[in-house]
């Protein structure tokens, strides 16, 4: 009967994890560029000799494009189609579709976290002032002439990217390539792909799953009680 306890434990653990994923999504419903996490159950064998695999929750992200919202901020940039911006976070590079930027005192474009937008060929994108504009192909225009270009990058397998915070990812060597024909929208940001209706359904499903696990524990408790009563009567 220990199998009932193992199954109940796995079910309760999986439902708790799904609730955590849904809660995390809800917390980031307004985070620009955030990609919704999706928790799904998969069967996992506790050991090679275990013929009764137990459910475990794996998490994937929905990398579909979010809604583009106009902000009229000239340094807010949104990607239409595939791709990620490349940014410098200290001594490492990260990738994101979070396109809220502001002009720092040193002329660099930085995200709310202080990550610095990179230009084509590598290196910080540095501007002379507020008059710079970004064209659809990523070309940066200052004083009527092109001075730099913003390059976009795409991963062959986005699920292989490692999350860094809420809207940023890191990539291993060779895991990400330059996007040909990028499309960048000036004065817009990409919204989160989280929909509150989907998260409410996910939470209700997880709660019902946990109720099933609790019922298994109750059944196990009843069976143990009956076994103890039967043993007592035989004596």
Short mmCIF file of N, CA and C in Angstrom, two decimals, residues 24-96:
data_model
loop_
_atom_site.label_atom_id
_atom_site.label_comp_id
_atom_site.label_asym_id
_atom_site.label_seq_id
_atom_site.Cartn_x
_atom_site.Cartn_y
_atom_site.Cartn_z
N UNK A 24 3.37 32.70 -10.38
CA UNK A 24 4.49 33.46 -10.95
C UNK A 24 4.05 34.19 -12.22
N UNK A 25 3.24 33.53 -13.02
CA UNK A 25 2.72 34.17 -14.23
C UNK A 25 1.86 35.38 -13.88
N UNK A 26 0.96 35.21 -12.91
CA UNK A 26 0.07 36.30 -12.51
C UNK A 26 0.88 37.50 -12.01
N UNK A 27 1.96 37.22 -11.28
CA UNK A 27 2.80 38.30 -10.75
C UNK A 27 3.48 39.09 -11.87
N UNK A 28 3.61 38.47 -13.06
CA UNK A 28 4.30 39.13 -14.17
C UNK A 28 3.36 39.47 -15.33
N UNK A 29 2.07 39.56 -15.04
CA UNK A 29 1.11 39.86 -16.10
C UNK A 29 1.38 41.21 -16.75
N UNK A 30 2.02 42.13 -16.00
CA UNK A 30 2.29 43.47 -16.54
C UNK A 30 3.77 43.69 -16.85
N UNK A 31 4.57 42.64 -16.80
CA UNK A 31 6.00 42.76 -17.07
C UNK A 31 6.26 42.72 -18.57
N UNK A 32 6.75 43.80 -19.17
CA UNK A 32 6.98 43.80 -20.63
C UNK A 32 7.95 42.70 -21.04
N UNK A 33 7.61 42.00 -22.12
CA UNK A 33 8.49 40.97 -22.65
C UNK A 33 8.49 39.66 -21.89
N UNK A 34 7.67 39.56 -20.84
CA UNK A 34 7.64 38.31 -20.06
C UNK A 34 6.96 37.21 -20.86
N UNK A 35 7.54 36.02 -20.84
CA UNK A 35 6.98 34.87 -21.55
C UNK A 35 6.35 33.91 -20.55
N UNK A 36 5.07 33.65 -20.77
CA UNK A 36 4.30 32.81 -19.86
C UNK A 36 4.93 31.43 -19.68
N UNK A 37 4.98 30.98 -18.42
CA UNK A 37 5.44 29.63 -18.12
C UNK A 37 4.26 28.68 -18.13
N UNK A 38 4.47 27.49 -18.66
CA UNK A 38 3.43 26.48 -18.73
C UNK A 38 3.92 25.23 -18.02
N UNK A 39 3.24 24.84 -16.95
CA UNK A 39 3.59 23.63 -16.22
C UNK A 39 2.78 22.46 -16.73
N UNK A 40 3.43 21.38 -17.06
CA UNK A 40 2.70 20.20 -17.53
C UNK A 40 3.29 18.96 -16.86
N UNK A 41 2.44 17.96 -16.66
CA UNK A 41 2.86 16.74 -15.99
C UNK A 41 3.54 15.80 -16.97
N UNK A 42 4.62 15.18 -16.51
CA UNK A 42 5.26 14.12 -17.26
C UNK A 42 5.55 12.97 -16.31
N UNK A 43 5.61 11.76 -16.84
CA UNK A 43 5.86 10.61 -15.99
C UNK A 43 7.36 10.44 -15.79
N UNK A 44 7.74 10.22 -14.52
CA UNK A 44 9.14 10.09 -14.16
C UNK A 44 9.33 8.85 -13.32
N UNK A 45 10.26 7.98 -13.69
CA UNK A 45 10.55 6.80 -12.89
C UNK A 45 11.50 7.18 -11.76
N UNK A 46 11.11 6.80 -10.54
CA UNK A 46 11.94 7.10 -9.38
C UNK A 46 13.28 6.38 -9.46
N UNK A 47 13.31 5.18 -10.07
CA UNK A 47 14.53 4.41 -10.24
C UNK A 47 14.37 3.53 -11.46
N UNK A 48 15.48 3.01 -12.02
CA UNK A 48 15.36 2.14 -13.20
C UNK A 48 14.50 0.91 -12.98
N UNK A 49 14.38 0.47 -11.73
CA UNK A 49 13.60 -0.72 -11.42
C UNK A 49 12.14 -0.41 -11.10
N UNK A 50 11.78 0.85 -11.10
CA UNK A 50 10.42 1.25 -10.75
C UNK A 50 9.51 1.10 -11.97
N UNK A 51 8.54 0.20 -11.88
CA UNK A 51 7.63 -0.03 -13.01
C UNK A 51 6.41 0.87 -12.94
N UNK A 52 6.33 1.69 -11.89
CA UNK A 52 5.18 2.59 -11.73
C UNK A 52 5.68 4.03 -11.74
N UNK A 53 5.90 4.61 -12.90
CA UNK A 53 6.39 5.98 -12.96
C UNK A 53 5.40 6.96 -12.33
N UNK A 54 5.93 7.98 -11.66
CA UNK A 54 5.11 8.97 -10.97
C UNK A 54 5.13 10.30 -11.72
N UNK A 55 4.06 11.09 -11.58
CA UNK A 55 4.00 12.36 -12.31
C UNK A 55 4.93 13.41 -11.72
N UNK A 56 5.56 14.18 -12.61
CA UNK A 56 6.38 15.31 -12.19
C UNK A 56 6.06 16.47 -13.12
N UNK A 57 6.19 17.68 -12.62
CA UNK A 57 5.85 18.86 -13.43
C UNK A 57 7.10 19.41 -14.11
N UNK A 58 7.03 19.52 -15.43
CA UNK A 58 8.08 20.18 -16.20
C UNK A 58 7.53 21.54 -16.64
N UNK A 59 8.42 22.50 -16.84
CA UNK A 59 7.99 23.87 -17.17
C UNK A 59 8.59 24.28 -18.52
N UNK A 60 7.74 24.76 -19.40
CA UNK A 60 8.16 25.33 -20.67
C UNK A 60 7.64 26.77 -20.75
N UNK A 61 8.19 27.53 -21.66
CA UNK A 61 7.75 28.92 -21.83
C UNK A 61 7.07 29.11 -23.18
N UNK A 62 6.08 29.97 -23.17
CA UNK A 62 5.39 30.33 -24.41
C UNK A 62 6.12 31.53 -25.02
N UNK A 63 6.91 31.25 -26.07
CA UNK A 63 7.71 32.30 -26.69
C UNK A 63 6.97 33.01 -27.83
N UNK A 64 5.66 32.83 -27.89
CA UNK A 64 4.89 33.55 -28.90
C UNK A 64 5.00 35.06 -28.66
N UNK A 65 4.84 35.83 -29.73
CA UNK A 65 4.93 37.28 -29.59
C UNK A 65 3.76 37.83 -28.80
N UNK A 66 4.06 38.72 -27.86
CA UNK A 66 3.01 39.39 -27.11
C UNK A 66 2.47 40.59 -27.88
N UNK A 67 1.41 41.17 -27.37
CA UNK A 67 0.81 42.34 -28.00
C UNK A 67 1.76 43.53 -27.95
N UNK A 68 1.86 44.27 -29.05
CA UNK A 68 2.70 45.46 -29.10
C UNK A 68 1.85 46.68 -28.72
N UNK A 69 2.32 47.40 -27.72
CA UNK A 69 1.58 48.55 -27.19
C UNK A 69 2.37 49.83 -27.42
N UNK A 70 1.69 50.85 -27.93
CA UNK A 70 2.36 52.13 -28.22
C UNK A 70 2.58 52.91 -26.93
N UNK A 71 3.79 53.46 -26.77
CA UNK A 71 4.13 54.26 -25.60
C UNK A 71 4.56 55.68 -25.97
N UNK A 72 4.96 55.89 -27.22
CA UNK A 72 5.47 57.17 -27.73
C UNK A 72 6.83 57.56 -27.13
N UNK A 73 7.41 56.69 -26.32
CA UNK A 73 8.77 56.93 -25.84
C UNK A 73 9.73 56.52 -26.96
N UNK A 74 10.54 57.43 -27.49
CA UNK A 74 11.38 57.11 -28.65
C UNK A 74 12.38 56.00 -28.39
N UNK A 75 12.69 55.73 -27.13
CA UNK A 75 13.66 54.69 -26.83
C UNK A 75 12.99 53.40 -26.35
N UNK A 76 11.67 53.34 -26.43
CA UNK A 76 10.98 52.06 -26.25
C UNK A 76 10.97 51.35 -27.59
N UNK A 77 11.45 50.10 -27.60
CA UNK A 77 11.58 49.36 -28.85
C UNK A 77 10.91 48.00 -28.72
N UNK A 78 10.15 47.62 -29.72
CA UNK A 78 9.47 46.32 -29.72
C UNK A 78 9.87 45.54 -30.97
N UNK A 79 10.03 44.24 -30.80
CA UNK A 79 10.41 43.38 -31.92
C UNK A 79 9.15 42.79 -32.54
N UNK A 80 9.02 42.93 -33.85
CA UNK A 80 7.91 42.32 -34.57
C UNK A 80 8.46 41.08 -35.28
N UNK A 81 8.03 39.90 -34.84
CA UNK A 81 8.58 38.66 -35.38
C UNK A 81 9.59 38.06 -34.43
N UNK A 82 10.48 37.23 -34.97
CA UNK A 82 11.47 36.53 -34.15
C UNK A 82 12.59 37.45 -33.71
N UNK A 83 13.22 37.06 -32.61
CA UNK A 83 14.44 37.75 -32.20
C UNK A 83 14.44 38.23 -30.76
N UNK A 84 15.65 38.49 -30.28
CA UNK A 84 15.88 39.05 -28.96
C UNK A 84 16.89 40.17 -29.07
N UNK A 85 16.75 41.17 -28.23
CA UNK A 85 17.81 42.17 -28.09
C UNK A 85 18.98 41.52 -27.34
N UNK A 86 20.18 41.98 -27.65
CA UNK A 86 21.35 41.54 -26.89
C UNK A 86 21.76 42.67 -25.96
N UNK A 87 21.96 42.33 -24.68
CA UNK A 87 22.31 43.34 -23.68
C UNK A 87 23.48 42.85 -22.84
N UNK A 88 24.22 43.82 -22.33
CA UNK A 88 25.34 43.49 -21.43
C UNK A 88 24.89 43.68 -19.99
N UNK A 89 24.97 42.59 -19.24
CA UNK A 89 24.65 42.64 -17.81
C UNK A 89 25.94 42.39 -17.05
N UNK A 90 26.64 43.47 -16.72
CA UNK A 90 27.95 43.32 -16.09
C UNK A 90 28.95 42.78 -17.10
N UNK A 91 29.50 41.59 -16.83
CA UNK A 91 30.49 41.01 -17.73
C UNK A 91 29.92 39.87 -18.57
N UNK A 92 28.61 39.75 -18.64
CA UNK A 92 28.01 38.70 -19.46
C UNK A 92 26.92 39.28 -20.36
N UNK A 93 26.58 38.53 -21.40
CA UNK A 93 25.54 38.94 -22.33
C UNK A 93 24.24 38.20 -22.04
N UNK A 94 23.13 38.93 -22.11
CA UNK A 94 21.81 38.33 -21.93
C UNK A 94 20.93 38.76 -23.10
N UNK A 95 19.80 38.07 -23.25
CA UNK A 95 18.91 38.31 -24.38
C UNK A 95 17.49 38.52 -23.88
N UNK A 96 16.77 39.43 -24.51
CA UNK A 96 15.43 39.76 -24.04
C UNK A 96 14.61 40.41 -25.14
#
